[in-house]
Tab-separated table of C-alpha atoms and ligand atoms in Angstrom:
chain	number	residue	atom	x	y	z
H	1	UNK	CA	-50.917	53.343	81.408
H	2	UNK	CA	-53.903	55.293	79.819
H	3	UNK	CA	-57.285	55.717	81.920
H	4	UNK	CA	-60.570	56.610	80.472
H	5	UNK	CA	-60.891	60.025	82.731
H	6	UNK	CA	-64.186	60.314	81.207
H	7	UNK	CA	-65.229	57.679	83.900
H	8	UNK	CA	-65.112	58.573	87.431
H	9	UNK	CA	-65.071	55.733	89.603
H	10	UNK	CA	-66.014	55.560	93.231
H	11	UNK	CA	-63.016	53.749	94.180
H	12	UNK	CA	-59.565	53.767	93.335
H	13	UNK	CA	-57.736	50.669	95.149
H	14	UNK	CA	-54.132	50.641	95.501
H	15	UNK	CA	-53.170	46.962	95.677
H	16	UNK	CA	-55.042	44.036	94.451
H	17	UNK	CA	-54.112	41.899	97.582
H	18	UNK	CA	-56.266	41.009	100.394
H	19	UNK	CA	-57.187	44.201	101.606
H	20	UNK	CA	-58.038	46.021	98.010
H	21	UNK	CA	-59.820	42.457	97.407
H	22	UNK	CA	-62.115	42.473	100.347
H	23	UNK	CA	-62.743	46.358	100.341
H	24	UNK	CA	-63.404	46.211	96.427
H	25	UNK	CA	-66.164	43.087	97.168
H	26	UNK	CA	-67.553	44.976	99.951
H	27	UNK	CA	-67.817	48.153	98.239
H	28	UNK	CA	-69.441	46.544	94.522
H	29	UNK	CA	-71.857	44.650	96.763
H	30	UNK	CA	-73.311	48.029	97.435
H	31	UNK	CA	-73.043	49.027	93.826
H	32	UNK	CA	-69.759	51.235	94.341
H	33	UNK	CA	-67.875	51.159	91.143
H	34	UNK	CA	-63.936	50.051	91.652
H	35	UNK	CA	-61.080	50.648	90.186
H	36	UNK	CA	-58.197	48.263	91.499
H	37	UNK	CA	-54.571	48.856	90.359
H	38	UNK	CA	-51.226	46.773	91.299
H	39	UNK	CA	-47.712	47.262	90.582
H	40	UNK	CA	-47.596	43.887	89.656
H	41	UNK	CA	-48.634	41.868	87.069
H	42	UNK	CA	-51.069	39.258	88.708
H	43	UNK	CA	-53.664	39.865	91.499
H	44	UNK	CA	-53.533	38.495	95.096
H	45	UNK	CA	-50.415	40.254	96.744
H	46	UNK	CA	-48.050	38.345	98.834
H	47	UNK	CA	-50.640	35.883	99.303
H	48	UNK	CA	-50.614	34.937	95.118
H	49	UNK	CA	-49.924	31.126	94.241
H	50	UNK	CA	-49.459	30.020	90.926
H	51	UNK	CA	-50.452	26.528	90.080
H	52	UNK	CA	-47.073	24.447	88.457
H	53	UNK	CA	-47.959	21.147	87.255
H	54	UNK	CA	-51.125	20.504	89.728
H	55	UNK	CA	-48.982	21.968	92.707
H	56	UNK	CA	-50.110	25.306	94.032
H	57	UNK	CA	-47.097	27.420	94.673
H	58	UNK	CA	-46.905	30.060	97.501
H	59	UNK	CA	-44.754	32.594	95.374
H	60	UNK	CA	-44.520	34.761	98.219
H	61	UNK	CA	-44.003	32.496	101.369
H	62	UNK	CA	-46.176	30.140	103.218
H	63	UNK	CA	-49.770	31.497	103.738
H	64	UNK	CA	-52.016	29.331	106.083
H	65	UNK	CA	-55.208	30.686	106.853
H	66	UNK	CA	-55.955	30.796	110.436
H	67	UNK	CA	-58.831	33.032	112.929
H	68	UNK	CA	-61.029	33.052	115.392
H	69	UNK	CA	-63.482	35.662	113.593
H	70	UNK	CA	-66.581	34.290	112.703
H	71	UNK	CA	-67.352	36.958	110.358
H	72	UNK	CA	-64.063	36.960	108.276
H	73	UNK	CA	-64.054	33.031	108.490
H	74	UNK	CA	-67.697	33.031	106.725
H	75	UNK	CA	-66.469	35.522	104.061
H	76	UNK	CA	-63.593	33.972	102.991
H	77	UNK	CA	-65.581	30.813	102.454
H	78	UNK	CA	-67.907	32.656	100.112
H	79	UNK	CA	-65.081	32.326	97.683
H	80	UNK	CA	-63.375	29.475	98.494
H	81	UNK	CA	-63.793	25.912	99.804
H	82	UNK	CA	-60.985	25.357	102.869
H	83	UNK	CA	-59.387	22.294	103.570
H	84	UNK	CA	-58.729	20.884	107.190
H	85	UNK	CA	-54.718	21.376	106.778
H	86	UNK	CA	-53.374	22.143	110.208
H	87	UNK	CA	-50.075	24.231	110.605
H	88	UNK	CA	-47.717	22.238	112.726
H	89	UNK	CA	-44.037	23.112	111.073
H	90	UNK	CA	-40.772	21.093	112.544
H	91	UNK	CA	-37.704	23.048	113.239
H	92	UNK	CA	-34.176	21.588	112.412
H	93	UNK	CA	-31.468	22.434	114.350
H	94	UNK	CA	-27.746	20.918	114.460
H	95	UNK	CA	-28.929	17.519	112.931
H	96	UNK	CA	-32.312	17.259	114.775
H	97	UNK	CA	-36.130	18.266	114.329
H	98	UNK	CA	-38.180	19.392	116.944
H	99	UNK	CA	-42.013	20.514	117.110
H	100	UNK	CA	-43.648	23.496	116.787
H	101	UNK	CA	-44.908	25.764	118.487
H	102	UNK	CA	-43.288	24.944	121.882
H	103	UNK	CA	-45.340	22.099	123.414
H	104	UNK	CA	-44.838	19.002	125.177
H	105	UNK	CA	-43.366	17.523	122.111
H	106	UNK	CA	-40.782	20.010	122.083
H	107	UNK	CA	-39.740	19.534	125.506
H	108	UNK	CA	-39.950	15.833	125.315
H	109	UNK	CA	-37.763	16.140	121.940
H	110	UNK	CA	-35.499	18.628	124.294
H	111	UNK	CA	-35.304	17.417	127.471
H	112	UNK	CA	-36.863	13.699	127.295
H	113	UNK	CA	-39.319	14.774	129.738
H	114	UNK	CA	-42.593	13.414	129.885
H	115	UNK	CA	-44.955	15.288	132.095
H	116	UNK	CA	-46.173	19.184	131.809
H	117	UNK	CA	-44.922	19.252	135.449
H	118	UNK	CA	-41.520	18.046	134.382
H	119	UNK	CA	-41.371	20.520	131.750
H	120	UNK	CA	-42.715	23.482	133.893
H	121	UNK	CA	-40.119	22.685	136.337
H	122	UNK	CA	-37.234	22.654	133.504
H	123	UNK	CA	-38.258	25.754	132.665
H	124	UNK	CA	-38.595	27.289	136.271
H	125	UNK	CA	-35.001	26.109	136.793
H	126	UNK	CA	-33.854	28.610	133.528
H	127	UNK	CA	-36.468	31.083	133.015
H	128	UNK	CA	-35.501	34.813	133.545
H	129	UNK	CA	-37.333	36.179	136.307
H	130	UNK	CA	-38.591	39.560	135.488
H	131	UNK	CA	-42.086	41.384	134.757
H	132	UNK	CA	-41.681	43.746	131.983
H	133	UNK	CA	-39.370	41.980	129.266
H	134	UNK	CA	-37.670	44.975	127.308
H	135	UNK	CA	-37.105	43.428	123.761
H	136	UNK	CA	-37.383	39.899	122.162
H	137	UNK	CA	-34.488	38.012	123.941
H	138	UNK	CA	-35.829	39.316	127.632
H	139	UNK	CA	-39.473	38.026	126.568
H	140	UNK	CA	-37.813	34.442	125.234
H	141	UNK	CA	-36.105	33.966	128.350
H	142	UNK	CA	-39.036	34.904	130.305
H	143	UNK	CA	-41.108	32.478	128.505
H	144	UNK	CA	-39.291	29.125	127.868
H	145	UNK	CA	-36.068	29.849	129.257
H	146	UNK	CA	-32.519	29.287	127.666
H	147	UNK	CA	-32.541	25.774	126.092
H	148	UNK	CA	-35.489	26.709	123.871
H	149	UNK	CA	-34.428	30.201	123.155
H	150	UNK	CA	-31.244	29.069	122.263
H	151	UNK	CA	-31.984	25.943	119.814
H	152	UNK	CA	-35.658	27.370	118.435
H	153	UNK	CA	-35.785	31.238	118.741
H	154	UNK	CA	-32.585	33.059	118.527
H	155	UNK	CA	-30.851	31.893	115.277
H	156	UNK	CA	-33.962	31.798	113.474
H	157	UNK	CA	-34.932	35.297	114.631
H	158	UNK	CA	-31.541	37.033	114.023
H	159	UNK	CA	-31.595	35.862	110.386
H	160	UNK	CA	-35.208	36.708	110.178
H	161	UNK	CA	-35.170	40.218	111.079
H	162	UNK	CA	-31.637	41.008	110.697
H	163	UNK	CA	-30.714	42.128	114.071
H	164	UNK	CA	-30.179	41.124	117.525
H	165	UNK	CA	-32.915	39.661	119.775
H	166	UNK	CA	-32.340	42.535	122.082
H	167	UNK	CA	-32.949	45.104	119.460
H	168	UNK	CA	-36.312	43.440	118.275
H	169	UNK	CA	-39.923	43.880	120.223
H	170	UNK	CA	-41.134	41.358	122.511
H	171	UNK	CA	-44.463	41.361	120.745
H	172	UNK	CA	-42.843	39.309	117.703
H	173	UNK	CA	-42.311	36.502	119.773
H	174	UNK	CA	-45.893	35.958	121.788
H	175	UNK	CA	-47.251	35.108	118.155
H	176	UNK	CA	-46.183	31.773	118.879
H	177	UNK	CA	-48.461	29.450	121.371
H	178	UNK	CA	-46.837	27.971	124.483
H	179	UNK	CA	-48.620	24.936	125.465
H	180	UNK	CA	-48.123	21.615	128.270
H	181	UNK	CA	-50.042	19.203	126.639
H	182	UNK	CA	-48.929	17.426	123.509
H	183	UNK	CA	-50.508	19.646	120.684
H	184	UNK	CA	-48.144	20.630	117.285
H	185	UNK	CA	-50.873	22.910	115.852
H	186	UNK	CA	-49.154	26.096	115.309
H	187	UNK	CA	-52.163	28.326	115.940
H	188	UNK	CA	-54.656	28.959	118.872
H	189	UNK	CA	-57.468	30.090	116.296
H	190	UNK	CA	-60.896	28.867	115.852
H	191	UNK	CA	-60.604	27.989	112.286
H	192	UNK	CA	-58.004	26.939	110.142
H	193	UNK	CA	-57.177	25.817	106.516
H	194	UNK	CA	-55.811	26.619	103.167
H	195	UNK	CA	-58.273	27.721	99.991
H	196	UNK	CA	-58.453	24.646	97.994
H	197	UNK	CA	-57.186	25.909	94.546
H	198	UNK	CA	-55.146	28.649	95.705
H	199	UNK	CA	-55.528	32.018	97.296
H	200	UNK	CA	-55.547	33.517	93.830
H	201	UNK	CA	-58.349	31.852	92.580
H	202	UNK	CA	-59.693	33.162	95.746
H	203	UNK	CA	-59.159	36.460	95.663
H	204	UNK	CA	-59.846	36.860	91.850
H	205	UNK	CA	-63.748	35.499	92.822
H	206	UNK	CA	-63.666	38.835	95.439
H	207	UNK	CA	-62.333	41.314	92.661
H	208	UNK	CA	-65.043	39.737	90.260
H	209	UNK	CA	-67.147	43.190	90.229
H	210	UNK	CA	-64.420	45.765	89.627
H	211	UNK	CA	-62.050	46.437	87.193
H	212	UNK	CA	-58.719	45.488	87.900
H	213	UNK	CA	-55.100	47.152	85.779
H	214	UNK	CA	-51.880	45.320	86.360
H	215	UNK	CA	-48.717	46.903	86.078
H	216	UNK	CA	-49.552	50.048	87.196
H	217	UNK	CA	-47.530	51.823	89.605
H	218	UNK	CA	-49.437	53.927	91.608
H	219	UNK	CA	-46.518	56.627	91.723
H	220	UNK	CA	-47.349	57.562	88.085
H	221	UNK	CA	-51.237	58.413	88.479
H	222	UNK	CA	-50.961	59.737	92.161
H	223	UNK	CA	-50.996	63.292	90.772
H	224	UNK	CA	-54.295	63.068	89.111
H	225	UNK	CA	-55.811	60.027	91.364
H	226	UNK	CA	-58.738	62.039	92.217
H	227	UNK	CA	-59.821	62.527	88.441
H	228	UNK	CA	-59.994	58.877	88.348
H	229	UNK	CA	-62.540	58.003	91.450
H	230	UNK	CA	-63.938	60.349	93.930
H	231	UNK	CA	-61.516	58.021	96.838
H	232	UNK	CA	-58.588	56.506	96.568
H	233	UNK	CA	-58.029	53.030	99.245
H	234	UNK	CA	-54.460	52.562	99.422
H	235	UNK	CA	-52.708	49.548	100.638
H	236	UNK	CA	-49.169	50.062	99.609
H	237	UNK	CA	-46.246	51.422	101.596
H	238	UNK	CA	-47.315	54.481	103.614
H	239	UNK	CA	-44.261	55.985	103.730
H	240	UNK	CA	-43.642	55.694	99.472
H	241	UNK	CA	-46.794	57.429	99.424
H	242	UNK	CA	-45.772	60.717	101.032
H	243	UNK	CA	-42.784	60.313	98.682
H	244	UNK	CA	-40.516	59.366	102.030
H	245	UNK	CA	-41.014	63.124	103.278
H	246	UNK	CA	-40.139	62.464	106.620
H	247	UNK	CA	-37.479	59.670	106.273
H	248	UNK	CA	-37.777	56.136	105.381
H	249	UNK	CA	-39.456	53.103	107.472
H	250	UNK	CA	-37.644	49.930	107.636
H	251	UNK	CA	-38.682	46.476	106.038
H	252	UNK	CA	-37.374	42.878	105.704
H	253	UNK	CA	-37.469	41.371	102.477
H	254	UNK	CA	-37.594	37.810	101.074
H	255	UNK	CA	-35.748	36.077	98.434
H	256	UNK	CA	-37.074	32.582	97.298
H	257	UNK	CA	-35.165	30.247	95.770
H	258	UNK	CA	-37.709	27.579	94.158
H	259	UNK	CA	-36.819	24.350	92.729
H	260	UNK	CA	-38.278	21.147	91.482
H	261	UNK	CA	-36.827	17.884	93.285
H	262	UNK	CA	-38.084	14.335	91.625
H	263	UNK	CA	-39.276	12.756	95.338
H	264	UNK	CA	-42.729	12.470	96.269
H	265	UNK	CA	-41.265	13.051	100.115
H	266	UNK	CA	-38.886	15.783	100.204
H	267	UNK	CA	-39.430	16.594	103.660
H	268	UNK	CA	-42.278	15.293	106.330
H	269	UNK	CA	-43.937	18.666	107.111
H	270	UNK	CA	-45.032	21.484	104.649
H	271	UNK	CA	-43.070	23.631	106.643
H	272	UNK	CA	-39.391	23.363	108.167
H	273	UNK	CA	-37.797	25.886	109.931
H	274	UNK	CA	-34.302	26.131	110.207
H	275	UNK	CA	-33.443	27.684	113.546
H	276	UNK	CA	-29.329	27.792	113.553
H	277	UNK	CA	-26.963	30.319	112.206
H	278	UNK	CA	-25.215	27.802	110.190
H	279	UNK	CA	-27.939	27.167	107.750
H	280	UNK	CA	-28.434	30.800	105.723
H	281	UNK	CA	-32.006	30.602	105.239
H	282	UNK	CA	-34.957	30.340	107.593
H	283	UNK	CA	-37.412	27.854	106.144
H	284	UNK	CA	-38.124	25.436	103.208
H	285	UNK	CA	-42.015	24.899	101.882
H	286	UNK	CA	-42.572	21.799	100.459
H	287	UNK	CA	-45.980	23.547	98.722
H	288	UNK	CA	-47.938	20.218	97.663
H	289	UNK	CA	-48.430	18.982	101.492
H	290	UNK	CA	-50.551	22.459	101.924
H	291	UNK	CA	-53.440	20.498	99.774
H	292	UNK	CA	-52.227	16.830	100.209
H	293	UNK	CA	-51.017	16.590	97.068
H	294	UNK	CA	-49.810	13.156	95.994
H	295	UNK	CA	-47.834	13.897	93.061
H	296	UNK	CA	-44.500	11.762	93.246
H	297	UNK	CA	-42.375	14.907	92.610
H	298	UNK	CA	-41.926	18.016	94.927
H	299	UNK	CA	-41.936	21.714	94.282
H	300	UNK	CA	-39.987	23.022	97.328
H	301	UNK	CA	-38.826	26.506	98.628
H	302	UNK	CA	-35.911	28.065	100.404
H	303	UNK	CA	-36.921	31.557	102.058
H	304	UNK	CA	-33.776	34.093	102.420
H	305	UNK	CA	-34.698	37.147	104.810
H	306	UNK	CA	-32.922	40.406	104.098
H	307	UNK	CA	-32.938	44.136	104.319
H	308	UNK	CA	-35.298	46.044	101.901
H	309	UNK	CA	-34.294	48.238	99.588
H	310	UNK	CA	-35.867	50.632	96.988
H	311	UNK	CA	-37.348	48.018	93.634
H	312	UNK	CA	-37.219	45.151	96.271
H	313	UNK	CA	-40.744	43.768	97.335
H	314	UNK	CA	-41.785	44.939	101.078
H	315	UNK	CA	-42.874	41.785	103.075
H	316	UNK	CA	-42.403	42.896	107.068
H	317	UNK	CA	-42.637	45.897	108.696
H	318	UNK	CA	-39.828	46.224	111.650
H	319	UNK	CA	-41.910	47.207	114.221
H	320	UNK	CA	-39.404	48.502	116.547
H	321	UNK	CA	-39.793	51.623	118.648
H	322	UNK	CA	-37.696	53.823	116.072
H	323	UNK	CA	-39.896	53.075	113.040
H	324	UNK	CA	-42.991	52.988	115.165
H	325	UNK	CA	-42.488	56.518	116.105
H	326	UNK	CA	-41.745	57.428	112.600
H	327	UNK	CA	-44.651	55.437	111.113
H	328	UNK	CA	-46.982	57.233	113.605
H	329	UNK	CA	-46.286	60.443	111.822
H	330	UNK	CA	-47.208	58.925	108.788
H	331	UNK	CA	-50.330	57.847	110.137
H	332	UNK	CA	-50.737	61.349	111.548
H	333	UNK	CA	-50.419	62.859	107.732
H	334	UNK	CA	-52.987	60.046	106.232
H	335	UNK	CA	-55.098	60.972	108.735
H	336	UNK	CA	-55.157	64.114	107.016
H	337	UNK	CA	-54.867	63.548	103.463
H	338	UNK	CA	-58.331	64.281	102.136
H	339	UNK	CA	-60.183	61.270	100.114
H	340	UNK	CA	-57.748	58.810	101.192
H	341	UNK	CA	-58.264	55.963	103.126
H	342	UNK	CA	-54.835	53.881	104.325
H	343	UNK	CA	-54.909	49.879	105.308
H	344	UNK	CA	-53.273	46.839	104.953
H	345	UNK	CA	-49.742	45.478	106.532
H	346	UNK	CA	-47.939	48.084	104.433
H	347	UNK	CA	-50.476	51.109	104.772
H	348	UNK	CA	-50.637	51.116	108.470
H	349	UNK	CA	-46.881	49.680	109.124
H	350	UNK	CA	-48.320	46.843	111.184
H	351	UNK	CA	-47.457	43.317	111.302
H	352	UNK	CA	-50.844	41.780	110.424
H	353	UNK	CA	-52.086	38.750	109.461
H	354	UNK	CA	-54.407	37.808	106.614
H	355	UNK	CA	-57.443	37.620	108.861
H	356	UNK	CA	-56.763	40.851	110.580
H	357	UNK	CA	-56.065	42.495	107.245
H	358	UNK	CA	-59.724	41.167	106.450
H	359	UNK	CA	-61.492	42.467	109.184
H	360	UNK	CA	-59.943	46.100	109.119
H	361	UNK	CA	-60.904	46.188	105.770
H	362	UNK	CA	-64.226	45.289	106.918
H	363	UNK	CA	-64.237	48.135	109.348
H	364	UNK	CA	-63.417	50.378	106.779
H	365	UNK	CA	-65.825	49.416	104.447
H	366	UNK	CA	-68.555	49.664	107.070
H	367	UNK	CA	-67.688	52.825	107.909
H	368	UNK	CA	-67.142	54.229	104.824
H	369	UNK	CA	-70.120	52.335	103.153
H	370	UNK	CA	-72.827	52.247	105.458
H	371	UNK	CA	-72.323	55.115	107.985
H	372	UNK	CA	-72.980	58.554	106.018
H	373	UNK	CA	-71.677	60.659	108.851
H	374	UNK	CA	-68.107	59.236	108.465
O	1	LIG	N1	-40.058	32.324	115.441
O	1	LIG	C1	-38.708	31.524	116.157
O	1	LIG	N2	-38.527	30.181	115.664
O	1	LIG	C2	-39.700	29.912	114.777
O	1	LIG	C3	-40.549	29.946	114.907
O	1	LIG	C4	-40.658	31.617	114.794
O	1	LIG	O1	-38.007	32.078	116.818
O	1	LIG	O2	-38.973	28.421	114.240
O	1	LIG	C5	-40.070	33.681	115.738
O	1	LIG	C6	-39.049	34.635	115.081
O	1	LIG	O3	-39.089	35.704	115.421
O	1	LIG	C7	-40.225	34.820	113.850
O	1	LIG	C8	-41.831	35.011	115.124
O	1	LIG	O4	-41.205	33.865	115.739
O	1	LIG	O5	-40.175	35.866	113.538
O	1	LIG	C9	-43.146	35.007	114.092
O	1	LIG	O6	-42.937	33.867	113.505
O	1	LIG	P1	-44.355	33.179	112.807
O	1	LIG	O7	-44.087	31.789	112.223
O	1	LIG	O8	-45.459	33.695	113.082
O	1	LIG	O9	-43.950	34.155	111.571
O	1	LIG	P2	-44.517	34.546	110.210
O	1	LIG	O10	-44.918	33.025	109.409
O	1	LIG	O11	-45.388	35.711	109.939
O	1	LIG	O12	-43.070	35.075	109.141
């Protein structure tokens, strides 16, 4: 790809996902010129949605927007109208469905208990009594006890991460609420919804003031990045930026199998998690449910996690001790890199939700665009 080197932009933004698009919007609002590139042939990063016969397909897995950050919520609502979808996935284990997150509905389905006292007593009987859980298994056993762990957590987590629960960090399981009330809302956040018309359209609006070039691999222009722009804002893999010079970080990737089925009600919720090891995929998404579609057919996707290898799409950083230690070294290198800002899930090697990605892009933009001393 040839670029007009006569024009020097204020910012070269690598990655047209939420991080890059948020930064691009805030910079262009301040009168800065931005060139946004992406390796893929579309914008939106992993939030990308594609309209197929009136259904917005979440091409890289289910993305449900949720936040308690009022500034972030106000920001995304500039670019899209959000519906009132509430994520309440079901879990399937050995022929039975269970409610998520772990709440009174789940405990009733599992043990037949009716009151929160009964549920708490049941958990108290089987929970692990330790102060500081060292890993995900200990954390889960401490939180909810053996039955919930074995039915709803162990199999799913080991498929998702390809590692034993004893070798995974405790924080992953803390993402899920635990409630002693009948409430299947998967999130505790104040705001939640799906952008009507899909994420792609929303991100397109964020990028409206920038020049966007797709199908461009940063590796091919890295050597002359500073000829193209005064500064680079990089949201790709941090280890790849440095040519893996300190070694490779590990990531999980996903494979998706999507099909159209001639059934109006393929499954009774947008997301069904398959928590048993006997099923090879982790979840099935029924896309039309995110926007309450009335079509008499469904488009559904099975999600298969696996270890990331060269050439695959990285989705999740694997934040165990070993990887975090290596990531810290890359982050040190990044802090010394002149005129390059790093951000996003891949650029910081952290398991950030969409709202956290936007909030971090705002923080960086605030410093960069308004604080001349930085
Ligand atoms: N998890 C689980 N059972 C479930 C759903 C989630 O054990 O049915 C665990 C699993 O370890 C997973 C983590 O909780 O990686 C976080 O789940 P979340 O739904 O937040 O993951 P994401 O949507 O980001 O993949």
